[in-house]
């Protein structure tokens, strides 16, 4: 039945969280338009979560410059759960009186800058131990056709896809039919109690780059 369950999110599902945070949270245009949750130093996630945009990460798709020809910088976005930086293109940088961080999209671009090379830090828990820590919950392979419901709080809705499984007493016991999720992604990150030491490079939607992410164990996730 629908409800809130503890989950283990495989890398493909974690990718969706990182992608939406980059799109609506750490995009300087969204911040300047007051449509983002971002505030420097604001705690938005578990202390286990660190997220950066890093075009030099060899696990991803390294790139040295953006679509305006500006050199890419490594930009820490979340460090130990707290907001740190945002990404700029030349337009948002000029508004803020700072230098572009090298995150421009191809023109014409009404969406503002975007972190193409998101990289979430690994934890120290083997993936199998993440699953082993669930008394009763769900193993989520990926999310499909997700869309933003409320950008400022990063409430997202979409479907599970390509494998959803019941976990009981730390073991996968049965398949589950796909469910709709409607979840505040910041609340999900705040409820993370385990991060895998393995990371995987996953392609983001469309031209949104390669995202390097671990698997996550989340204490509560909403299936509607």
PDB file of C-alpha atoms in Angstrom:
ATOM      1  CA  UNK A   1       0.000   0.000   0.000  1.00  0.00           C
ATOM      2  CA  UNK A   2       0.927   3.655  -0.389  1.00  0.00           C
ATOM      3  CA  UNK A   3       2.720   5.166   2.572  1.00  0.00           C
ATOM      4  CA  UNK A   4       6.066   6.236   3.968  1.00  0.00           C
ATOM      5  CA  UNK A   5       8.790   3.586   3.932  1.00  0.00           C
ATOM      6  CA  UNK A   6      12.504   3.451   4.645  1.00  0.00           C
ATOM      7  CA  UNK A   7      14.324   2.871   1.363  1.00  0.00           C
ATOM      8  CA  UNK A   8      17.621   2.114  -0.243  1.00  0.00           C
ATOM      9  CA  UNK A   9      18.034   4.194  -3.379  1.00  0.00           C
ATOM     10  CA  UNK A  10      20.316   2.712  -6.026  1.00  0.00           C
ATOM     11  CA  UNK A  11      22.645   5.091  -7.868  1.00  0.00           C
ATOM     12  CA  UNK A  12      20.143   5.732 -10.679  1.00  0.00           C
ATOM     13  CA  UNK A  13      17.577   6.912  -8.108  1.00  0.00           C
ATOM     14  CA  UNK A  14      20.136   9.015  -6.226  1.00  0.00           C
ATOM     15  CA  UNK A  15      21.011  10.648  -9.549  1.00  0.00           C
ATOM     16  CA  UNK A  16      17.485  12.044  -9.809  1.00  0.00           C
ATOM     17  CA  UNK A  17      17.809  13.747  -6.429  1.00  0.00           C
ATOM     18  CA  UNK A  18      21.166  15.293  -7.314  1.00  0.00           C
ATOM     19  CA  UNK A  19      19.900  16.423 -10.722  1.00  0.00           C
ATOM     20  CA  UNK A  20      16.861  18.263  -9.329  1.00  0.00           C
ATOM     21  CA  UNK A  21      18.888  19.892  -6.576  1.00  0.00           C
ATOM     22  CA  UNK A  22      21.268  21.173  -9.225  1.00  0.00           C
ATOM     23  CA  UNK A  23      18.480  22.380 -11.474  1.00  0.00           C
ATOM     24  CA  UNK A  24      16.311  24.251  -8.975  1.00  0.00           C
ATOM     25  CA  UNK A  25      18.517  24.678  -5.904  1.00  0.00           C
ATOM     26  CA  UNK A  26      22.087  25.593  -6.819  1.00  0.00           C
ATOM     27  CA  UNK A  27      21.300  27.431 -10.057  1.00  0.00           C
ATOM     28  CA  UNK A  28      22.189  31.121  -9.526  1.00  0.00           C
ATOM     29  CA  UNK A  29      19.238  32.290 -11.640  1.00  0.00           C
ATOM     30  CA  UNK A  30      16.791  30.454  -9.368  1.00  0.00           C
ATOM     31  CA  UNK A  31      18.531  31.921  -6.321  1.00  0.00           C
ATOM     32  CA  UNK A  32      18.384  35.460  -7.741  1.00  0.00           C
ATOM     33  CA  UNK A  33      14.711  35.010  -8.604  1.00  0.00           C
ATOM     34  CA  UNK A  34      14.092  33.834  -4.997  1.00  0.00           C
ATOM     35  CA  UNK A  35      12.846  30.466  -6.219  1.00  0.00           C
ATOM     36  CA  UNK A  36      15.535  28.409  -4.466  1.00  0.00           C
ATOM     37  CA  UNK A  37      15.944  27.049  -0.943  1.00  0.00           C
ATOM     38  CA  UNK A  38      19.608  28.093  -1.024  1.00  0.00           C
ATOM     39  CA  UNK A  39      21.092  30.128   1.807  1.00  0.00           C
ATOM     40  CA  UNK A  40      24.826  30.023   2.594  1.00  0.00           C
ATOM     41  CA  UNK A  41      25.408  27.761   5.571  1.00  0.00           C
ATOM     42  CA  UNK A  42      21.801  26.531   5.732  1.00  0.00           C
ATOM     43  CA  UNK A  43      21.609  22.861   6.759  1.00  0.00           C
ATOM     44  CA  UNK A  44      19.533  21.013   4.145  1.00  0.00           C
ATOM     45  CA  UNK A  45      20.742  17.419   4.433  1.00  0.00           C
ATOM     46  CA  UNK A  46      22.261  14.801   6.683  1.00  0.00           C
ATOM     47  CA  UNK A  47      25.870  15.408   7.664  1.00  0.00           C
ATOM     48  CA  UNK A  48      26.667  12.313   5.553  1.00  0.00           C
ATOM     49  CA  UNK A  49      25.843  14.258   2.358  1.00  0.00           C
ATOM     50  CA  UNK A  50      28.393  16.306   0.438  1.00  0.00           C
ATOM     51  CA  UNK A  51      27.735  17.375  -3.151  1.00  0.00           C
ATOM     52  CA  UNK A  52      29.925  19.322  -5.552  1.00  0.00           C
ATOM     53  CA  UNK A  53      30.112  20.174  -9.200  1.00  0.00           C
ATOM     54  CA  UNK A  54      33.497  18.962 -10.350  1.00  0.00           C
ATOM     55  CA  UNK A  55      34.450  18.919 -14.013  1.00  0.00           C
ATOM     56  CA  UNK A  56      37.764  17.268 -13.113  1.00  0.00           C
ATOM     57  CA  UNK A  57      36.255  14.159 -11.474  1.00  0.00           C
ATOM     58  CA  UNK A  58      37.684  11.258 -13.541  1.00  0.00           C
ATOM     59  CA  UNK A  59      34.715   9.048 -12.613  1.00  0.00           C
ATOM     60  CA  UNK A  60      32.392  11.383 -14.510  1.00  0.00           C
ATOM     61  CA  UNK A  61      32.779  13.110 -17.870  1.00  0.00           C
ATOM     62  CA  UNK A  62      35.586  15.627 -17.326  1.00  0.00           C
ATOM     63  CA  UNK A  63      35.244  19.001 -19.051  1.00  0.00           C
ATOM     64  CA  UNK A  64      37.435  22.081 -18.909  1.00  0.00           C
ATOM     65  CA  UNK A  65      35.059  24.833 -20.095  1.00  0.00           C
ATOM     66  CA  UNK A  66      31.363  25.604 -20.516  1.00  0.00           C
ATOM     67  CA  UNK A  67      29.202  26.640 -23.522  1.00  0.00           C
ATOM     68  CA  UNK A  68      30.423  30.233 -23.199  1.00  0.00           C
ATOM     69  CA  UNK A  69      34.039  29.110 -23.266  1.00  0.00           C
ATOM     70  CA  UNK A  70      34.578  29.916 -19.583  1.00  0.00           C
ATOM     71  CA  UNK A  71      36.878  27.642 -17.587  1.00  0.00           C
ATOM     72  CA  UNK A  72      35.036  25.357 -15.198  1.00  0.00           C
ATOM     73  CA  UNK A  73      35.607  25.643 -11.471  1.00  0.00           C
ATOM     74  CA  UNK A  74      35.005  23.000  -8.848  1.00  0.00           C
ATOM     75  CA  UNK A  75      32.084  24.359  -6.831  1.00  0.00           C
ATOM     76  CA  UNK A  76      31.143  22.791  -3.467  1.00  0.00           C
ATOM     77  CA  UNK A  77      27.350  22.871  -3.199  1.00  0.00           C
ATOM     78  CA  UNK A  78      26.696  20.932   0.022  1.00  0.00           C
ATOM     79  CA  UNK A  79      29.386  20.145   2.580  1.00  0.00           C
ATOM     80  CA  UNK A  80      28.455  17.817   5.453  1.00  0.00           C
ATOM     81  CA  UNK A  81      24.784  18.708   4.947  1.00  0.00           C
ATOM     82  CA  UNK A  82      25.161  22.508   4.753  1.00  0.00           C
ATOM     83  CA  UNK A  83      24.789  24.767   1.694  1.00  0.00           C
ATOM     84  CA  UNK A  84      28.038  26.206   0.399  1.00  0.00           C
ATOM     85  CA  UNK A  85      28.148  27.539  -3.186  1.00  0.00           C
ATOM     86  CA  UNK A  86      26.070  28.009  -6.335  1.00  0.00           C
ATOM     87  CA  UNK A  87      26.952  27.880 -10.028  1.00  0.00           C
ATOM     88  CA  UNK A  88      27.002  30.918 -12.342  1.00  0.00           C
ATOM     89  CA  UNK A  89      27.027  31.723 -16.022  1.00  0.00           C
ATOM     90  CA  UNK A  90      28.097  35.149 -17.326  1.00  0.00           C
ATOM     91  CA  UNK A  91      24.630  36.685 -16.942  1.00  0.00           C
ATOM     92  CA  UNK A  92      23.992  35.648 -13.336  1.00  0.00           C
ATOM     93  CA  UNK A  93      27.614  36.411 -12.431  1.00  0.00           C
ATOM     94  CA  UNK A  94      27.259  39.964 -13.774  1.00  0.00           C
ATOM     95  CA  UNK A  95      24.120  40.468 -11.663  1.00  0.00           C
ATOM     96  CA  UNK A  96      25.909  39.241  -8.548  1.00  0.00           C
ATOM     97  CA  UNK A  97      29.176  41.065  -9.233  1.00  0.00           C
ATOM     98  CA  UNK A  98      31.208  37.869  -9.261  1.00  0.00           C
ATOM     99  CA  UNK A  99      33.016  35.773 -11.862  1.00  0.00           C
ATOM    100  CA  UNK A 100      31.274  33.035 -13.822  1.00  0.00           C
ATOM    101  CA  UNK A 101      32.001  29.553 -12.472  1.00  0.00           C
ATOM    102  CA  UNK A 102      31.829  28.050 -15.982  1.00  0.00           C
ATOM    103  CA  UNK A 103      28.317  26.582 -15.933  1.00  0.00           C
ATOM    104  CA  UNK A 104      26.543  28.133 -18.906  1.00  0.00           C
ATOM    105  CA  UNK A 105      24.072  26.115 -20.985  1.00  0.00           C
ATOM    106  CA  UNK A 106      23.953  26.347 -24.798  1.00  0.00           C
ATOM    107  CA  UNK A 107      22.139  29.479 -26.046  1.00  0.00           C
ATOM    108  CA  UNK A 108      19.336  30.375 -26.196  1.00  0.00           C
ATOM    109  CA  UNK A 109      19.070  29.615 -22.495  1.00  0.00           C
ATOM    110  CA  UNK A 110      16.108  30.758 -20.368  1.00  0.00           C
ATOM    111  CA  UNK A 111      16.969  28.343 -17.523  1.00  0.00           C
ATOM    112  CA  UNK A 112      20.175  29.824 -16.181  1.00  0.00           C
ATOM    113  CA  UNK A 113      23.404  27.986 -15.284  1.00  0.00           C
ATOM    114  CA  UNK A 114      23.497  24.306 -14.436  1.00  0.00           C
ATOM    115  CA  UNK A 115      26.033  22.014 -12.742  1.00  0.00           C
ATOM    116  CA  UNK A 116      26.894  19.512 -15.505  1.00  0.00           C
ATOM    117  CA  UNK A 117      29.389  17.492 -13.453  1.00  0.00           C
ATOM    118  CA  UNK A 118      27.649  16.747 -10.175  1.00  0.00           C
ATOM    119  CA  UNK A 119      29.585  14.496  -7.822  1.00  0.00           C
ATOM    120  CA  UNK A 120      28.239  13.217  -4.488  1.00  0.00           C
ATOM    121  CA  UNK A 121      30.785  12.026  -1.964  1.00  0.00           C
ATOM    122  CA  UNK A 122      31.002   8.336  -1.136  1.00  0.00           C
ATOM    123  CA  UNK A 123      30.303   6.987   2.329  1.00  0.00           C
ATOM    124  CA  UNK A 124      31.892   4.070   4.134  1.00  0.00           C
ATOM    125  CA  UNK A 125      29.079   1.485   4.003  1.00  0.00           C
ATOM    126  CA  UNK A 126      29.059  -1.377   1.468  1.00  0.00           C
ATOM    127  CA  UNK A 127      25.892  -1.396  -0.644  1.00  0.00           C
ATOM    128  CA  UNK A 128      24.805  -4.765   0.733  1.00  0.00           C
ATOM    129  CA  UNK A 129      25.021  -3.409   4.274  1.00  0.00           C
ATOM    130  CA  UNK A 130      22.703  -0.553   3.316  1.00  0.00           C
ATOM    131  CA  UNK A 131      20.096  -3.159   2.387  1.00  0.00           C
ATOM    132  CA  UNK A 132      20.964  -5.239   5.441  1.00  0.00           C
ATOM    133  CA  UNK A 133      20.074  -2.279   7.642  1.00  0.00           C
ATOM    134  CA  UNK A 134      16.423  -2.264   6.529  1.00  0.00           C
ATOM    135  CA  UNK A 135      14.037  -4.106   8.821  1.00  0.00           C
ATOM    136  CA  UNK A 136      11.144  -3.543   6.400  1.00  0.00           C
ATOM    137  CA  UNK A 137      11.379  -1.199   3.465  1.00  0.00           C
ATOM    138  CA  UNK A 138      11.867  -0.846  -0.272  1.00  0.00           C
ATOM    139  CA  UNK A 139      14.800  -1.102  -2.644  1.00  0.00           C
ATOM    140  CA  UNK A 140      14.368   1.459  -5.451  1.00  0.00           C
ATOM    141  CA  UNK A 141      16.270   1.003  -8.700  1.00  0.00           C
ATOM    142  CA  UNK A 142      15.369   4.281 -10.381  1.00  0.00           C
ATOM    143  CA  UNK A 143      12.764   7.012 -10.779  1.00  0.00           C
ATOM    144  CA  UNK A 144      11.044   7.776 -14.077  1.00  0.00           C
ATOM    145  CA  UNK A 145       9.469  10.908 -15.550  1.00  0.00           C
ATOM    146  CA  UNK A 146       9.969  13.000 -12.449  1.00  0.00           C
ATOM    147  CA  UNK A 147       8.721  16.576 -12.388  1.00  0.00           C
ATOM    148  CA  UNK A 148       8.913  19.380  -9.874  1.00  0.00           C
ATOM    149  CA  UNK A 149       5.762  20.185  -7.878  1.00  0.00           C
ATOM    150  CA  UNK A 150       7.248  22.896  -5.663  1.00  0.00           C
ATOM    151  CA  UNK A 151      10.688  24.130  -6.743  1.00  0.00           C
ATOM    152  CA  UNK A 152      11.587  26.090  -3.616  1.00  0.00           C
ATOM    153  CA  UNK A 153      11.162  23.063  -1.368  1.00  0.00           C
ATOM    154  CA  UNK A 154      12.154  20.586  -4.128  1.00  0.00           C
ATOM    155  CA  UNK A 155       8.981  18.510  -3.932  1.00  0.00           C
ATOM    156  CA  UNK A 156       9.125  16.053  -6.827  1.00  0.00           C
ATOM    157  CA  UNK A 157       6.619  13.573  -8.207  1.00  0.00           C
ATOM    158  CA  UNK A 158       7.233  10.649 -10.542  1.00  0.00           C
ATOM    159  CA  UNK A 159       7.218   6.860 -10.776  1.00  0.00           C
ATOM    160  CA  UNK A 160       9.551   4.054  -9.851  1.00  0.00           C
ATOM    161  CA  UNK A 161      10.943   2.045 -12.767  1.00  0.00           C
ATOM    162  CA  UNK A 162      13.065  -0.992 -13.639  1.00  0.00           C
ATOM    163  CA  UNK A 163      12.702  -2.826 -10.362  1.00  0.00           C
ATOM    164  CA  UNK A 164      11.092  -2.070  -7.007  1.00  0.00           C
ATOM    165  CA  UNK A 165      11.587  -4.656  -4.254  1.00  0.00           C
ATOM    166  CA  UNK A 166      10.392  -5.393  -0.741  1.00  0.00           C
ATOM    167  CA  UNK A 167      13.154  -5.746   1.849  1.00  0.00           C
ATOM    168  CA  UNK A 168      12.408  -7.608   5.074  1.00  0.00           C
ATOM    169  CA  UNK A 169      14.914  -8.263   7.869  1.00  0.00           C
ATOM    170  CA  UNK A 170      17.729  -7.005   5.660  1.00  0.00           C
ATOM    171  CA  UNK A 171      16.950  -9.256   2.679  1.00  0.00           C
ATOM    172  CA  UNK A 172      15.165  -8.692  -0.624  1.00  0.00           C
ATOM    173  CA  UNK A 173      12.079 -10.910  -0.394  1.00  0.00           C
ATOM    174  CA  UNK A 174       9.638  -9.959  -3.165  1.00  0.00           C
ATOM    175  CA  UNK A 175       9.031  -7.718  -6.182  1.00  0.00           C
ATOM    176  CA  UNK A 176       6.646  -4.776  -5.780  1.00  0.00           C
ATOM    177  CA  UNK A 177       4.559  -3.158  -8.499  1.00  0.00           C
ATOM    178  CA  UNK A 178       5.748   0.306  -9.488  1.00  0.00           C
ATOM    179  CA  UNK A 179       4.518   3.120  -7.251  1.00  0.00           C
ATOM    180  CA  UNK A 180       4.179   6.875  -7.582  1.00  0.00           C
ATOM    181  CA  UNK A 181       6.416   8.974  -5.369  1.00  0.00           C
ATOM    182  CA  UNK A 182       5.705  12.500  -4.164  1.00  0.00           C
ATOM    183  CA  UNK A 183       8.626  13.510  -2.025  1.00  0.00           C
ATOM    184  CA  UNK A 184      10.428  16.556  -0.699  1.00  0.00           C
ATOM    185  CA  UNK A 185      13.954  15.736  -1.828  1.00  0.00           C
ATOM    186  CA  UNK A 186      15.510  17.924   0.879  1.00  0.00           C
ATOM    187  CA  UNK A 187      13.581  15.985   3.535  1.00  0.00           C
ATOM    188  CA  UNK A 188      14.835  12.753   1.950  1.00  0.00           C
ATOM    189  CA  UNK A 189      18.444  13.933   2.159  1.00  0.00           C
ATOM    190  CA  UNK A 190      17.909  15.020   5.758  1.00  0.00           C
ATOM    191  CA  UNK A 191      16.768  11.449   6.532  1.00  0.00           C
ATOM    192  CA  UNK A 192      19.834   9.745   4.988  1.00  0.00           C
ATOM    193  CA  UNK A 193      21.431   7.378   7.493  1.00  0.00           C
ATOM    194  CA  UNK A 194      23.746   5.470   5.168  1.00  0.00           C
ATOM    195  CA  UNK A 195      25.851   6.192   2.068  1.00  0.00           C
ATOM    196  CA  UNK A 196      27.549   3.489   0.019  1.00  0.00           C
ATOM    197  CA  UNK A 197      31.292   3.484  -0.474  1.00  0.00           C
ATOM    198  CA  UNK A 198      30.719   2.493  -4.098  1.00  0.00           C
ATOM    199  CA  UNK A 199      29.873   5.262  -6.569  1.00  0.00           C
ATOM    200  CA  UNK A 200      28.597   5.095 -10.126  1.00  0.00           C
ATOM    201  CA  UNK A 201      28.564   7.525 -13.060  1.00  0.00           C
ATOM    202  CA  UNK A 202      24.997   7.940 -14.304  1.00  0.00           C
ATOM    203  CA  UNK A 203      23.845   9.999 -17.268  1.00  0.00           C
ATOM    204  CA  UNK A 204      21.493  12.829 -16.344  1.00  0.00           C
ATOM    205  CA  UNK A 205      18.353  13.596 -18.340  1.00  0.00           C
ATOM    206  CA  UNK A 206      18.908  15.105 -21.785  1.00  0.00           C
ATOM    207  CA  UNK A 207      22.112  17.157 -21.962  1.00  0.00           C
ATOM    208  CA  UNK A 208      22.380  17.563 -18.181  1.00  0.00           C
ATOM    209  CA  UNK A 209      25.735  15.855 -17.936  1.00  0.00           C
ATOM    210  CA  UNK A 210      27.090  12.862 -16.049  1.00  0.00           C
ATOM    211  CA  UNK A 211      26.355  12.589 -12.330  1.00  0.00           C
ATOM    212  CA  UNK A 212      28.586  10.521 -10.031  1.00  0.00           C
ATOM    213  CA  UNK A 213      26.610   9.205  -7.065  1.00  0.00           C
ATOM    214  CA  UNK A 214      26.553   6.494  -4.395  1.00  0.00           C
ATOM    215  CA  UNK A 215      23.548   4.533  -3.179  1.00  0.00           C
ATOM    216  CA  UNK A 216      21.679   6.008  -0.201  1.00  0.00           C
ATOM    217  CA  UNK A 217      19.638   4.618   2.670  1.00  0.00           C
ATOM    218  CA  UNK A 218      16.839   6.998   3.602  1.00  0.00           C
ATOM    219  CA  UNK A 219      14.806   6.674   6.789  1.00  0.00           C
ATOM    220  CA  UNK A 220      11.503   7.698   5.213  1.00  0.00           C
ATOM    221  CA  UNK A 221      10.307   8.135   1.627  1.00  0.00           C
ATOM    222  CA  UNK A 222       6.757   8.909   0.528  1.00  0.00           C
ATOM    223  CA  UNK A 223       4.932   6.653  -1.953  1.00  0.00           C
ATOM    224  CA  UNK A 224       1.536   8.065  -2.948  1.00  0.00           C
TER     225      UNK A 224
END
